[in-house]
Structure formats: structure tokens, C-alpha cells
């Protein structure tokens, strides 16, 4: 589970939402400096492997709350 923090945006018809997954980000830059302190994970000091499955047996989804407005 990945914790997402609330924000607001209006997506007009035809607009797209791009999801980017990454690791090894610096702890301070112009993007993540706005996040709460508990948004970061402590490094484990060893290599890790992230597996992202997207096939018939391992379906992925992104669930976002929305309102009509």
C-alpha cells in the first residue's frame, strides 16, 4: 500500500493522470519538501527489489476519490 496525501485538481475531459513510481529520491527537493515528515521511509542500507505486476493474475489499479463539481 502506498500512502497518498490529499490534494485537489480538476481533470477536464481528455486530460490524463500519470503515475510515476520511483525510489532513491533525495529527501529534499522542490517537490517533496511540501510533504509531511511521515511521508518518507527510512533507508534500510541494502539493495531492495520492487516488483510491480500487471498481468491477468496480478491486476493493478489506482483508486482515487472523486467528486462531481
mmCIF file of N, CA and C in Angstrom:
data_model
loop_
_atom_site.group_PDB
_atom_site.id
_atom_site.type_symbol
_atom_site.label_atom_id
_atom_site.label_comp_id
_atom_site.label_asym_id
_atom_site.label_seq_id
_atom_site.Cartn_x
_atom_site.Cartn_y
_atom_site.Cartn_z
ATOM 1 N N UNK A 1 0.839 -1.154 0.000
ATOM 2 C CA UNK A 1 0.000 0.000 0.000
ATOM 3 C C UNK A 1 0.893 1.228 0.000
ATOM 4 N N UNK A 2 0.574 2.177 -0.824
ATOM 5 C CA UNK A 2 1.293 3.442 -0.899
ATOM 6 C C UNK A 2 0.368 4.532 -0.386
ATOM 7 N N UNK A 3 0.830 5.287 0.602
ATOM 8 C CA UNK A 3 0.006 6.360 1.159
ATOM 9 C C UNK A 3 0.082 7.571 0.240
ATOM 10 N N UNK A 4 -1.082 8.065 -0.143
ATOM 11 C CA UNK A 4 -1.167 9.286 -0.927
ATOM 12 C C UNK A 4 -1.807 10.359 -0.068
ATOM 13 N N UNK A 5 -1.282 11.549 -0.139
ATOM 14 C CA UNK A 5 -1.823 12.651 0.648
ATOM 15 C C UNK A 5 -2.824 13.432 -0.191
ATOM 16 N N UNK A 6 -3.872 13.946 0.458
ATOM 17 C CA UNK A 6 -4.954 14.596 -0.294
ATOM 18 C C UNK A 6 -4.500 15.880 -0.990
ATOM 19 N N UNK A 7 -5.040 16.071 -2.156
ATOM 20 C CA UNK A 7 -4.840 17.296 -2.913
ATOM 21 C C UNK A 7 -6.057 17.449 -3.817
ATOM 22 N N UNK A 8 -6.200 18.576 -4.449
ATOM 23 C CA UNK A 8 -7.347 18.812 -5.313
ATOM 24 C C UNK A 8 -6.885 19.236 -6.698
ATOM 25 N N UNK A 9 -7.583 18.741 -7.697
ATOM 26 C CA UNK A 9 -7.312 19.122 -9.070
ATOM 27 C C UNK A 9 -8.556 18.836 -9.890
ATOM 28 N N UNK A 10 -8.818 19.652 -10.876
ATOM 29 C CA UNK A 10 -9.923 19.405 -11.799
ATOM 30 C C UNK A 10 -9.353 18.779 -13.059
ATOM 31 N N UNK A 11 -9.834 17.593 -13.386
ATOM 32 C CA UNK A 11 -9.425 16.917 -14.609
ATOM 33 C C UNK A 11 -10.536 17.100 -15.632
ATOM 34 N N UNK A 12 -10.245 17.826 -16.671
ATOM 35 C CA UNK A 12 -11.212 18.034 -17.738
ATOM 36 C C UNK A 12 -11.208 16.837 -18.674
ATOM 37 N N UNK A 13 -12.285 16.636 -19.437
ATOM 38 C CA UNK A 13 -12.313 15.524 -20.397
ATOM 39 C C UNK A 13 -11.088 15.562 -21.306
ATOM 40 N N UNK A 14 -10.452 14.419 -21.453
ATOM 41 C CA UNK A 14 -9.262 14.318 -22.286
ATOM 42 C C UNK A 14 -7.958 14.498 -21.542
ATOM 43 N N UNK A 15 -8.004 15.024 -20.328
ATOM 44 C CA UNK A 15 -6.786 15.159 -19.527
ATOM 45 C C UNK A 15 -6.361 13.791 -19.027
ATOM 46 N N UNK A 16 -5.097 13.651 -18.721
ATOM 47 C CA UNK A 16 -4.558 12.370 -18.275
ATOM 48 C C UNK A 16 -3.905 12.522 -16.917
ATOM 49 N N UNK A 17 -3.853 11.423 -16.210
ATOM 50 C CA UNK A 17 -3.163 11.351 -14.934
ATOM 51 C C UNK A 17 -2.015 10.373 -15.107
ATOM 52 N N UNK A 18 -0.805 10.808 -14.826
ATOM 53 C CA UNK A 18 0.376 9.963 -14.955
ATOM 54 C C UNK A 18 0.825 9.566 -13.556
ATOM 55 N N UNK A 19 1.034 8.277 -13.350
ATOM 56 C CA UNK A 19 1.521 7.769 -12.075
ATOM 57 C C UNK A 19 2.981 7.381 -12.267
ATOM 58 N N UNK A 20 3.840 7.909 -11.424
ATOM 59 C CA UNK A 20 5.264 7.605 -11.504
ATOM 60 C C UNK A 20 5.696 6.975 -10.190
ATOM 61 N N UNK A 21 6.248 5.779 -10.270
ATOM 62 C CA UNK A 21 6.774 5.090 -9.097
ATOM 63 C C UNK A 21 8.286 5.131 -9.172
ATOM 64 N N UNK A 22 8.911 5.501 -8.077
ATOM 65 C CA UNK A 22 10.365 5.562 -8.075
ATOM 66 C C UNK A 22 10.884 5.361 -6.664
ATOM 67 N N UNK A 23 12.166 5.117 -6.559
ATOM 68 C CA UNK A 23 12.823 5.071 -5.256
ATOM 69 C C UNK A 23 14.157 5.783 -5.390
ATOM 70 N N UNK A 24 14.825 5.981 -4.295
ATOM 71 C CA UNK A 24 16.110 6.650 -4.334
ATOM 72 C C UNK A 24 16.012 8.151 -4.534
ATOM 73 N N UNK A 25 14.845 8.707 -4.270
ATOM 74 C CA UNK A 25 14.679 10.147 -4.408
ATOM 75 C C UNK A 25 15.413 10.868 -3.286
ATOM 76 N N UNK A 26 15.947 12.032 -3.565
ATOM 77 C CA UNK A 26 16.546 12.813 -2.479
ATOM 78 C C UNK A 26 15.476 13.212 -1.477
ATOM 79 N N UNK A 27 15.864 13.366 -0.223
ATOM 80 C CA UNK A 27 14.886 13.695 0.812
ATOM 81 C C UNK A 27 14.479 15.155 0.793
ATOM 82 N N UNK A 28 15.140 15.981 0.035
ATOM 83 C CA UNK A 28 14.760 17.394 -0.012
ATOM 84 C C UNK A 28 14.904 17.912 -1.437
ATOM 85 N N UNK A 29 13.807 18.178 -2.065
ATOM 86 C CA UNK A 29 13.803 18.875 -3.345
ATOM 87 C C UNK A 29 12.521 19.685 -3.438
ATOM 88 N N UNK A 30 12.322 20.354 -4.551
ATOM 89 C CA UNK A 30 11.184 21.265 -4.643
ATOM 90 C C UNK A 30 9.842 20.548 -4.623
ATOM 91 N N UNK A 31 9.810 19.261 -4.961
ATOM 92 C CA UNK A 31 8.544 18.536 -4.995
ATOM 93 C C UNK A 31 8.174 17.957 -3.634
ATOM 94 N N UNK A 32 9.090 17.224 -3.020
ATOM 95 C CA UNK A 32 8.721 16.544 -1.779
ATOM 96 C C UNK A 32 8.927 17.391 -0.540
ATOM 97 N N UNK A 33 9.401 18.611 -0.676
ATOM 98 C CA UNK A 33 9.548 19.465 0.504
ATOM 99 C C UNK A 33 8.193 19.873 1.067
ATOM 100 N N UNK A 34 7.130 19.698 0.285
ATOM 101 C CA UNK A 34 5.784 20.042 0.742
ATOM 102 C C UNK A 34 5.092 18.884 1.451
ATOM 103 N N UNK A 35 5.681 17.700 1.415
ATOM 104 C CA UNK A 35 5.053 16.528 2.027
ATOM 105 C C UNK A 35 5.255 16.515 3.532
ATOM 106 N N UNK A 36 4.333 15.877 4.252
ATOM 107 C CA UNK A 36 4.508 15.739 5.706
ATOM 108 C C UNK A 36 5.726 14.873 6.015
ATOM 109 N N UNK A 37 6.318 15.034 7.199
ATOM 110 C CA UNK A 37 7.532 14.275 7.544
ATOM 111 C C UNK A 37 7.343 12.765 7.528
ATOM 112 N N UNK A 38 6.141 12.271 7.826
ATOM 113 C CA UNK A 38 5.942 10.818 7.854
ATOM 114 C C UNK A 38 5.717 10.229 6.468
ATOM 115 N N UNK A 39 5.895 11.021 5.418
ATOM 116 C CA UNK A 39 5.712 10.525 4.057
ATOM 117 C C UNK A 39 6.921 9.732 3.569
ATOM 118 N N UNK A 40 8.019 9.770 4.291
ATOM 119 C CA UNK A 40 9.247 9.127 3.846
ATOM 120 C C UNK A 40 9.502 7.840 4.625
ATOM 121 N N UNK A 41 10.174 6.915 3.972
ATOM 122 C CA UNK A 41 10.562 5.663 4.610
ATOM 123 C C UNK A 41 12.042 5.748 4.963
ATOM 124 N N UNK A 42 12.410 5.129 6.038
ATOM 125 C CA UNK A 42 13.822 5.100 6.409
ATOM 126 C C UNK A 42 14.564 4.140 5.496
ATOM 127 N N UNK A 43 15.751 4.493 5.020
ATOM 128 C CA UNK A 43 16.514 3.584 4.180
ATOM 129 C C UNK A 43 16.978 2.374 4.988
ATOM 130 N N UNK A 44 17.045 1.227 4.335
ATOM 131 C CA UNK A 44 17.452 0.005 5.025
ATOM 132 C C UNK A 44 18.946 -0.254 4.893
ATOM 133 N N UNK A 45 19.645 0.481 4.038
ATOM 134 C CA UNK A 45 21.084 0.311 3.901
ATOM 135 C C UNK A 45 21.492 -0.896 3.092
ATOM 136 N N UNK A 46 20.581 -1.465 2.344
ATOM 137 C CA UNK A 46 20.900 -2.605 1.484
ATOM 138 C C UNK A 46 20.054 -2.518 0.219
ATOM 139 N N UNK A 47 20.481 -3.180 -0.853
ATOM 140 C CA UNK A 47 19.693 -3.150 -2.084
ATOM 141 C C UNK A 47 18.317 -3.782 -1.870
ATOM 142 N N UNK A 48 17.344 -3.254 -2.531
ATOM 143 C CA UNK A 48 15.986 -3.801 -2.463
ATOM 144 C C UNK A 48 15.462 -3.981 -3.878
ATOM 145 N N UNK A 49 14.468 -4.826 -4.011
ATOM 146 C CA UNK A 49 13.824 -5.059 -5.298
ATOM 147 C C UNK A 49 12.354 -4.719 -5.172
ATOM 148 N N UNK A 50 11.863 -3.940 -6.099
ATOM 149 C CA UNK A 50 10.442 -3.610 -6.157
ATOM 150 C C UNK A 50 9.858 -4.326 -7.364
ATOM 151 N N UNK A 51 8.817 -5.094 -7.151
ATOM 152 C CA UNK A 51 8.151 -5.780 -8.249
ATOM 153 C C UNK A 51 6.769 -5.167 -8.430
ATOM 154 N N UNK A 52 6.485 -4.777 -9.644
ATOM 155 C CA UNK A 52 5.172 -4.232 -9.974
ATOM 156 C C UNK A 52 4.574 -5.158 -11.022
ATOM 157 N N UNK A 53 3.521 -5.839 -10.634
ATOM 158 C CA UNK A 53 2.884 -6.799 -11.521
ATOM 159 C C UNK A 53 1.746 -6.127 -12.271
ATOM 160 N N UNK A 54 1.590 -6.484 -13.528
ATOM 161 C CA UNK A 54 0.459 -6.007 -14.301
ATOM 162 C C UNK A 54 0.143 -7.021 -15.399
ATOM 163 N N UNK A 55 -0.510 -8.081 -14.984
ATOM 164 C CA UNK A 55 -0.940 -9.103 -15.921
ATOM 165 C C UNK A 55 -2.281 -9.658 -15.447
ATOM 166 N N UNK A 56 -2.784 -10.673 -16.100
ATOM 167 C CA UNK A 56 -4.108 -11.207 -15.772
ATOM 168 C C UNK A 56 -4.179 -11.763 -14.354
ATOM 169 N N UNK A 57 -3.077 -12.268 -13.834
ATOM 170 C CA UNK A 57 -3.068 -12.852 -12.490
ATOM 171 C C UNK A 57 -2.743 -11.835 -11.404
ATOM 172 N N UNK A 58 -2.150 -10.733 -11.767
ATOM 173 C CA UNK A 58 -1.757 -9.696 -10.807
ATOM 174 C C UNK A 58 -2.238 -8.343 -11.319
ATOM 175 N N UNK A 59 -3.537 -8.144 -11.266
ATOM 176 C CA UNK A 59 -4.081 -6.895 -11.783
ATOM 177 C C UNK A 59 -3.787 -5.748 -10.826
ATOM 178 N N UNK A 60 -3.443 -4.623 -11.393
ATOM 179 C CA UNK A 60 -3.161 -3.420 -10.616
ATOM 180 C C UNK A 60 -4.264 -2.411 -10.851
ATOM 181 N N UNK A 61 -4.423 -1.526 -9.887
ATOM 182 C CA UNK A 61 -5.405 -0.465 -10.059
ATOM 183 C C UNK A 61 -4.999 0.721 -9.204
ATOM 184 N N UNK A 62 -5.471 1.856 -9.587
ATOM 185 C CA UNK A 62 -5.282 3.079 -8.824
ATOM 186 C C UNK A 62 -6.676 3.584 -8.500
ATOM 187 N N UNK A 63 -6.996 3.645 -7.226
ATOM 188 C CA UNK A 63 -8.323 4.074 -6.789
ATOM 189 C C UNK A 63 -8.196 5.480 -6.228
ATOM 190 N N UNK A 64 -8.904 6.409 -6.834
ATOM 191 C CA UNK A 64 -8.865 7.798 -6.399
ATOM 192 C C UNK A 64 -10.274 8.259 -6.037
ATOM 193 N N UNK A 65 -10.406 8.964 -4.927
ATOM 194 C CA UNK A 65 -11.719 9.520 -4.613
ATOM 195 C C UNK A 65 -12.011 10.687 -5.555
ATOM 196 N N UNK A 66 -13.273 10.879 -5.874
ATOM 197 C CA UNK A 66 -13.616 11.996 -6.743
ATOM 198 C C UNK A 66 -14.969 12.568 -6.358
ATOM 199 N N UNK A 67 -15.184 13.770 -6.767
ATOM 200 C CA UNK A 67 -16.479 14.423 -6.604
ATOM 201 C C UNK A 67 -16.858 15.045 -7.934
ATOM 202 N N UNK A 68 -18.117 15.216 -8.137
ATOM 203 C CA UNK A 68 -18.603 15.885 -9.334
ATOM 204 C C UNK A 68 -18.812 17.341 -8.972
ATOM 205 N N UNK A 69 -18.215 18.222 -9.737
ATOM 206 C CA UNK A 69 -18.356 19.621 -9.355
ATOM 207 C C UNK A 69 -18.231 20.586 -10.472
#
